[in-house]
Tab-separated table of C-alpha atoms and ligand atoms in Angstrom:
chain	number	residue	atom	x	y	z
A	1	MET	CA	-17.186	-16.764	-96.286
A	2	HIS	CA	-14.993	-18.649	-99.543
A	3	LEU	CA	-13.479	-22.541	-97.653
A	4	TYR	CA	-9.942	-23.160	-99.367
A	5	ARG	CA	-8.300	-27.103	-98.944
A	6	THR	CA	-4.343	-27.207	-99.289
A	7	THR	CA	-1.051	-28.713	-99.293
A	8	GLN	CA	-1.131	-25.950	-96.784
A	9	GLY	CA	-3.808	-26.709	-94.856
A	10	ILE	CA	-6.820	-24.968	-94.733
A	11	TYR	CA	-7.507	-21.530	-95.540
A	12	LEU	CA	-10.276	-18.737	-94.975
A	13	HIS	CA	-10.906	-16.330	-97.445
A	14	THR	CA	-13.469	-13.347	-96.244
A	15	ALA	CA	-14.487	-10.306	-98.320
A	16	THR	CA	-10.453	-8.623	-97.282
A	17	PHE	CA	-8.697	-11.192	-95.860
A	18	TRP	CA	-6.964	-15.030	-95.715
A	19	TYR	CA	-6.930	-16.927	-93.176
A	20	HIS	CA	-4.635	-20.151	-91.644
A	21	ILE	CA	-7.269	-22.195	-90.097
A	22	THR	CA	-5.619	-24.063	-87.479
A	23	GLY	CA	-6.530	-27.671	-84.957
A	24	ILE	CA	-9.349	-28.806	-87.233
A	25	ASP	CA	-9.547	-31.258	-90.016
A	26	TRP	CA	-11.568	-30.676	-92.989
A	27	ASP	CA	-14.184	-33.604	-91.943
A	28	ALA	CA	-14.391	-31.934	-88.422
A	29	LEU	CA	-14.700	-28.761	-90.230
A	30	TYR	CA	-17.467	-29.315	-92.397
A	31	ASN	CA	-19.151	-31.200	-89.624
A	32	VAL	CA	-18.838	-28.751	-86.635
A	33	GLU	CA	-21.848	-27.489	-84.933
A	34	ASP	CA	-23.285	-23.827	-86.688
A	35	ILE	CA	-19.910	-23.545	-89.295
A	36	HIS	CA	-20.710	-19.755	-90.336
A	37	ALA	CA	-20.794	-18.657	-86.504
A	38	TYR	CA	-17.731	-20.867	-86.485
A	39	LEU	CA	-15.547	-19.165	-89.019
A	40	GLU	CA	-16.650	-15.644	-88.606
A	41	GLN	CA	-15.102	-16.532	-85.106
A	42	VAL	CA	-11.911	-17.615	-86.447
A	43	ALA	CA	-11.683	-14.278	-89.005
A	44	SER	CA	-12.257	-12.119	-85.515
A	45	THR	CA	-9.578	-13.652	-83.634
A	46	SER	CA	-6.904	-14.294	-85.653
A	47	THR	CA	-4.178	-12.281	-87.803
A	48	ALA	CA	-4.470	-12.322	-91.417
A	49	VAL	CA	-2.014	-14.074	-93.922
A	50	PRO	CA	-0.720	-14.676	-97.286
A	51	ALA	CA	-3.507	-16.384	-100.080
A	52	PRO	CA	-2.168	-19.661	-100.708
A	53	ALA	CA	-0.829	-20.015	-103.740
A	54	PRO	CA	-2.727	-21.643	-106.579
A	55	GLU	CA	-0.323	-24.404	-107.827
A	56	THR	CA	-1.213	-25.709	-103.573
A	57	LEU	CA	-5.145	-25.978	-103.809
A	58	LEU	CA	-6.729	-29.275	-103.221
A	59	ALA	CA	-10.162	-30.377	-104.242
A	60	PRO	CA	-12.367	-29.229	-100.660
A	61	ILE	CA	-13.568	-33.070	-99.934
A	62	GLY	CA	-12.013	-35.652	-97.480
A	63	THR	CA	-13.807	-38.323	-96.627
A	64	GLN	CA	-17.041	-37.600	-97.938
A	65	GLU	CA	-18.907	-39.704	-100.864
A	66	VAL	CA	-19.794	-37.661	-104.301
A	67	TRP	CA	-23.417	-38.382	-105.790
A	68	ALA	CA	-25.204	-36.595	-107.924
A	69	ALA	CA	-28.695	-35.806	-109.219
A	70	GLY	CA	-29.377	-35.188	-112.798
A	71	VAL	CA	-32.442	-34.224	-115.574
A	72	THR	CA	-32.961	-31.154	-113.304
A	73	TYR	CA	-32.300	-29.015	-115.807
A	74	TRP	CA	-35.466	-29.063	-119.045
A	75	ARG	CA	-31.725	-29.339	-121.426
A	76	SER	CA	-30.776	-32.097	-119.219
A	77	ARG	CA	-34.148	-34.090	-120.226
A	78	THR	CA	-34.096	-33.059	-123.870
A	79	ALA	CA	-30.334	-34.360	-124.385
A	80	ARG	CA	-30.971	-37.818	-122.919
A	81	MET	CA	-34.088	-37.942	-124.431
A	82	GLU	CA	-31.998	-37.373	-127.907
A	83	GLU	CA	-29.418	-39.616	-126.886
A	84	SER	CA	-31.632	-43.054	-126.334
A	85	LYS	CA	-34.043	-42.487	-128.787
A	86	ASP	CA	-33.046	-45.606	-130.226
A	87	THR	CA	-32.546	-48.018	-127.114
A	88	GLY	CA	-36.045	-47.871	-125.812
A	89	GLY	CA	-34.899	-44.272	-123.249
A	90	GLY	CA	-37.677	-42.311	-124.974
A	91	SER	CA	-40.309	-42.366	-121.777
A	92	PHE	CA	-37.999	-42.242	-118.782
A	93	TYR	CA	-36.046	-39.355	-118.745
A	94	ASP	CA	-39.537	-37.489	-119.674
A	95	ARG	CA	-40.837	-39.108	-116.414
A	96	VAL	CA	-37.743	-38.466	-114.139
A	97	TYR	CA	-38.258	-34.859	-115.245
A	98	ALA	CA	-41.958	-34.571	-113.682
A	99	ALA	CA	-41.445	-37.186	-111.165
A	100	GLU	CA	-41.549	-36.400	-107.390
A	101	ARG	CA	-38.751	-38.307	-107.054
A	102	PRO	CA	-35.531	-37.457	-108.779
A	103	GLU	CA	-32.357	-38.987	-109.828
A	104	ILE	CA	-29.945	-39.322	-108.083
A	105	PHE	CA	-26.744	-41.916	-108.459
A	106	PHE	CA	-22.998	-42.288	-106.970
A	107	LYS	CA	-21.165	-40.261	-108.796
A	108	ALA	CA	-17.013	-40.953	-106.668
A	109	THR	CA	-15.341	-41.743	-103.948
A	110	PRO	CA	-13.091	-38.692	-102.661
A	111	GLN	CA	-9.923	-40.838	-104.764
A	112	ARG	CA	-11.201	-40.520	-107.511
A	113	VAL	CA	-11.454	-36.517	-107.568
A	114	ALA	CA	-9.908	-35.041	-109.147
A	115	HIS	CA	-8.101	-31.417	-107.965
A	116	PRO	CA	-8.691	-28.278	-109.265
A	117	GLY	CA	-6.436	-28.122	-112.350
A	118	GLN	CA	-5.872	-31.761	-112.114
A	119	ALA	CA	-6.823	-33.036	-115.268
A	120	MET	CA	-9.791	-35.310	-115.534
A	121	HIS	CA	-9.722	-39.113	-117.809
A	122	LEU	CA	-11.084	-39.723	-120.841
A	123	ARG	CA	-12.305	-43.508	-121.214
A	124	SER	CA	-10.745	-45.586	-123.728
A	125	ASP	CA	-13.904	-47.161	-124.520
A	126	SER	CA	-15.872	-43.951	-125.229
A	127	LYS	CA	-16.563	-41.554	-128.485
A	128	TRP	CA	-18.827	-39.367	-126.621
A	129	MET	CA	-17.806	-37.247	-123.912
A	130	VAL	CA	-18.654	-33.906	-122.408
A	131	PRO	CA	-18.150	-32.214	-119.154
A	132	GLU	CA	-21.289	-31.470	-117.277
A	133	PRO	CA	-20.957	-27.687	-115.257
A	134	GLU	CA	-23.116	-28.672	-111.836
A	135	LEU	CA	-23.827	-26.567	-108.682
A	136	THR	CA	-23.094	-29.175	-105.925
A	137	LEU	CA	-23.894	-28.743	-102.713
A	138	ALA	CA	-22.263	-29.033	-99.563
A	139	ILE	CA	-23.632	-31.350	-97.119
A	140	ASN	CA	-23.215	-31.932	-93.348
A	141	ASP	CA	-23.889	-34.893	-91.554
A	142	ARG	CA	-27.298	-33.807	-90.406
A	143	GLY	CA	-28.322	-32.977	-94.038
A	144	GLU	CA	-27.404	-29.416	-93.465
A	145	ILE	CA	-26.477	-27.387	-96.747
A	146	ILE	CA	-23.424	-25.782	-94.868
A	147	GLY	CA	-22.438	-24.200	-98.929
A	148	TYR	CA	-21.891	-25.406	-102.530
A	149	THR	CA	-18.996	-26.030	-104.323
A	150	VAL	CA	-18.272	-25.822	-108.624
A	151	GLY	CA	-18.662	-29.325	-109.949
A	152	ASN	CA	-17.863	-31.299	-112.774
A	153	ASP	CA	-20.256	-34.806	-113.561
A	154	LEU	CA	-18.084	-35.805	-116.594
A	155	SER	CA	-19.687	-38.272	-118.203
A	156	CYS	CA	-19.622	-40.541	-121.560
A	157	ARG	CA	-22.978	-39.754	-123.679
A	158	ASP	CA	-22.620	-42.901	-125.774
A	159	ILE	CA	-21.718	-46.042	-123.043
A	160	GLU	CA	-25.420	-43.934	-120.849
A	161	GLY	CA	-27.210	-43.092	-124.406
A	162	GLU	CA	-27.108	-47.551	-125.226
A	163	ASN	CA	-28.544	-48.817	-121.785
A	164	PRO	CA	-29.750	-47.046	-119.148
A	165	LEU	CA	-28.263	-49.579	-116.660
A	166	TYR	CA	-24.709	-48.947	-117.984
A	167	LEU	CA	-25.353	-45.408	-116.139
A	168	PRO	CA	-22.304	-46.131	-113.622
A	169	GLN	CA	-19.753	-46.663	-116.319
A	170	ALA	CA	-20.884	-43.863	-118.005
A	171	LYS	CA	-20.670	-41.981	-114.751
A	172	CYS	CA	-18.158	-43.869	-112.409
A	173	PHE	CA	-14.367	-44.192	-113.389
A	174	LYS	CA	-11.140	-42.724	-112.430
A	175	LEU	CA	-10.894	-38.876	-111.961
A	176	CYS	CA	-14.462	-38.787	-113.817
A	177	ALA	CA	-15.214	-35.786	-111.221
A	178	ALA	CA	-14.199	-32.564	-110.060
A	179	VAL	CA	-14.698	-30.332	-107.232
A	180	GLY	CA	-13.532	-26.899	-106.064
A	181	PRO	CA	-11.672	-24.779	-106.218
A	182	CYS	CA	-13.303	-23.648	-102.687
A	183	ILE	CA	-16.333	-23.768	-100.240
A	184	TYR	CA	-18.654	-20.579	-100.134
A	185	VAL	CA	-19.736	-21.342	-97.031
A	186	THR	CA	-22.908	-19.831	-96.638
A	187	PRO	CA	-26.837	-19.892	-94.670
A	188	ASP	CA	-28.231	-18.080	-97.198
A	189	LEU	CA	-29.589	-19.329	-100.953
A	190	LEU	CA	-28.070	-18.560	-103.800
A	191	PRO	CA	-30.221	-15.782	-106.217
A	192	SER	CA	-31.710	-17.595	-108.722
A	193	SER	CA	-30.252	-15.495	-111.164
A	194	THR	CA	-26.934	-17.315	-110.635
A	195	LEU	CA	-24.983	-18.390	-113.493
A	196	ILE	CA	-22.836	-21.745	-113.784
A	197	ALA	CA	-21.254	-21.413	-117.058
A	198	VAL	CA	-18.778	-23.528	-118.894
A	199	LYS	CA	-16.125	-22.867	-121.226
A	200	ILE	CA	-13.769	-25.698	-123.467
A	201	GLU	CA	-10.710	-24.478	-124.769
A	202	ARG	CA	-9.034	-26.366	-127.410
A	203	ALA	CA	-5.501	-25.299	-128.988
A	204	GLY	CA	-5.996	-22.241	-127.719
A	205	ALA	CA	-9.473	-21.475	-129.043
A	206	VAL	CA	-12.727	-21.688	-127.260
A	207	ALA	CA	-14.032	-25.229	-128.797
A	208	PHE	CA	-18.005	-24.646	-127.218
A	209	GLU	CA	-18.650	-21.788	-124.156
A	210	GLY	CA	-22.433	-22.394	-122.754
A	211	GLY	CA	-24.293	-21.609	-119.137
A	212	ALA	CA	-27.863	-21.769	-117.559
A	213	THR	CA	-28.825	-20.375	-114.674
A	214	LEU	CA	-30.170	-22.034	-111.543
A	215	ASP	CA	-33.806	-20.342	-112.169
A	216	GLN	CA	-33.317	-23.329	-114.937
A	217	LEU	CA	-33.325	-25.955	-112.245
A	218	LYS	CA	-36.591	-27.753	-111.655
A	219	ARG	CA	-35.627	-28.599	-107.808
A	220	THR	CA	-34.860	-26.679	-105.096
A	221	PRO	CA	-31.298	-28.008	-103.317
A	222	GLN	CA	-32.345	-28.558	-99.834
A	223	GLU	CA	-35.118	-31.334	-101.743
A	224	LEU	CA	-32.563	-33.271	-103.153
A	225	ALA	CA	-30.621	-33.151	-99.773
A	226	GLY	CA	-33.498	-34.345	-98.330
A	227	PHE	CA	-33.796	-36.946	-101.141
A	228	LEU	CA	-29.983	-38.163	-100.170
A	229	TYR	CA	-30.513	-38.632	-96.611
A	230	ARG	CA	-33.337	-40.395	-96.551
A	231	ASP	CA	-33.156	-43.521	-95.191
A	232	ASN	CA	-28.972	-43.150	-95.835
A	233	THR	CA	-25.874	-42.394	-93.897
A	234	PHE	CA	-23.190	-39.708	-95.070
A	235	PRO	CA	-21.370	-40.225	-91.166
A	236	THR	CA	-18.390	-37.060	-92.543
A	237	GLY	CA	-21.411	-35.157	-94.705
A	238	ALA	CA	-21.509	-35.269	-98.439
A	239	LEU	CA	-21.296	-33.563	-101.837
A	240	LEU	CA	-23.999	-33.672	-104.143
A	241	MET	CA	-24.148	-32.510	-107.790
A	242	THR	CA	-27.401	-30.912	-109.126
A	243	GLY	CA	-27.415	-31.759	-112.506
A	244	THR	CA	-26.002	-30.203	-115.785
A	245	GLY	CA	-28.171	-27.030	-117.334
A	246	THR	CA	-25.638	-27.297	-119.707
A	247	VAL	CA	-24.719	-30.016	-123.072
A	248	PRO	CA	-22.868	-28.908	-125.748
A	249	GLY	CA	-24.303	-30.267	-129.675
A	250	ASP	CA	-24.540	-33.653	-130.682
A	251	GLU	CA	-21.157	-33.106	-132.606
A	252	PHE	CA	-19.164	-32.195	-129.360
A	253	THR	CA	-16.539	-33.973	-127.903
A	254	LEU	CA	-13.871	-33.544	-125.862
A	255	HIS	CA	-10.083	-34.438	-126.493
A	256	SER	CA	-7.390	-35.240	-124.597
A	257	GLY	CA	-5.474	-31.811	-124.101
A	258	ASP	CA	-8.643	-29.519	-124.014
A	259	VAL	CA	-9.391	-27.170	-120.550
A	260	VAL	CA	-12.665	-27.190	-119.250
A	261	SER	CA	-12.941	-24.224	-116.977
A	262	ILE	CA	-16.487	-24.099	-115.142
A	263	THR	CA	-17.332	-21.223	-112.944
A	264	ILE	CA	-20.644	-20.143	-110.785
A	265	ASP	CA	-21.334	-16.248	-109.818
A	266	GLY	CA	-20.258	-15.660	-106.280
A	267	ILE	CA	-18.022	-19.651	-105.601
A	268	GLY	CA	-15.145	-19.427	-108.442
A	269	THR	CA	-14.089	-21.170	-111.008
A	270	LEU	CA	-12.757	-24.534	-111.554
A	271	VAL	CA	-10.367	-25.094	-114.408
A	272	ASN	CA	-9.572	-28.904	-115.404
A	273	PRO	CA	-7.208	-30.077	-118.663
A	274	MET	CA	-8.488	-33.421	-119.824
A	275	GLY	CA	-6.266	-36.213	-119.735
B	301	DO4	O1	-29.502	-39.773	-116.127
B	301	DO4	C1	-28.668	-39.433	-116.457
B	301	DO4	C2	-27.114	-38.069	-115.665
B	301	DO4	C3	-28.403	-37.399	-115.982
B	301	DO4	C4	-27.042	-36.128	-115.603
B	301	DO4	O2	-25.539	-36.781	-114.500
B	301	DO4	C5	-27.304	-34.415	-115.399
B	301	DO4	O3	-28.669	-33.900	-115.846
B	301	DO4	O4	-26.577	-34.082	-115.191
B	302	MG	MG1	-25.048	-34.243	-114.203
């Protein structure tokens, strides 16, 4: 079942029908006891409605913070070692890839998150920016993974490569993250063959295309959620990006006007132009 947040309220999409969910706000629904059973109940007791218009879609986020894990794919480890090789980064990405404790960092507050279709921000002081297509976990206030969404951890490779202490500036700025178009609510693990695909269009042509499958993710979603919630509290839950498995070649940087589409099997496609 897929949960959508729109300017007209909350919608549930089952395999066949759309339902309008009323009487509960996003944060309360996100944290309701046994959300899967709750949504089954909504679907079996409500009247189907027309689908919401695509232009009404909002990011599926209420007051949740967005966090991100890094260096969880071999490709990410290797790209980071390359970009920081002149500044001493040769070994710490390698070490965090292999360590028990993952890299987890704060990514965005809800007001820094772009809605589906909304332009993301390219930093004025970066010359090397890339989208990071990431499976994103929807986690409730009890640390339970209730579902999955598509995330874009937009990043500045030059700022991050210059010094790891610049990571917060490379990662967190206005409209630095996008999530959506919905939350795929499921009690099940996603199949390991799940593809996270990215396409970047420039002036009507494909400028980059790539993808990675979930079996390349070095850590499990439960492990990453467990580290995020260790000695921490999230009163209305959190979203956790799980790292990128796709990094374009070193010559590639995003341009204003590029359109980034990220598709994850079973969830949907998140499209954002670059501002
Ligand atoms: O270590 C820097 C960030 C890593 C990251 O965002 C990723 O691997 O996706
Ligand atoms: Mg990332």
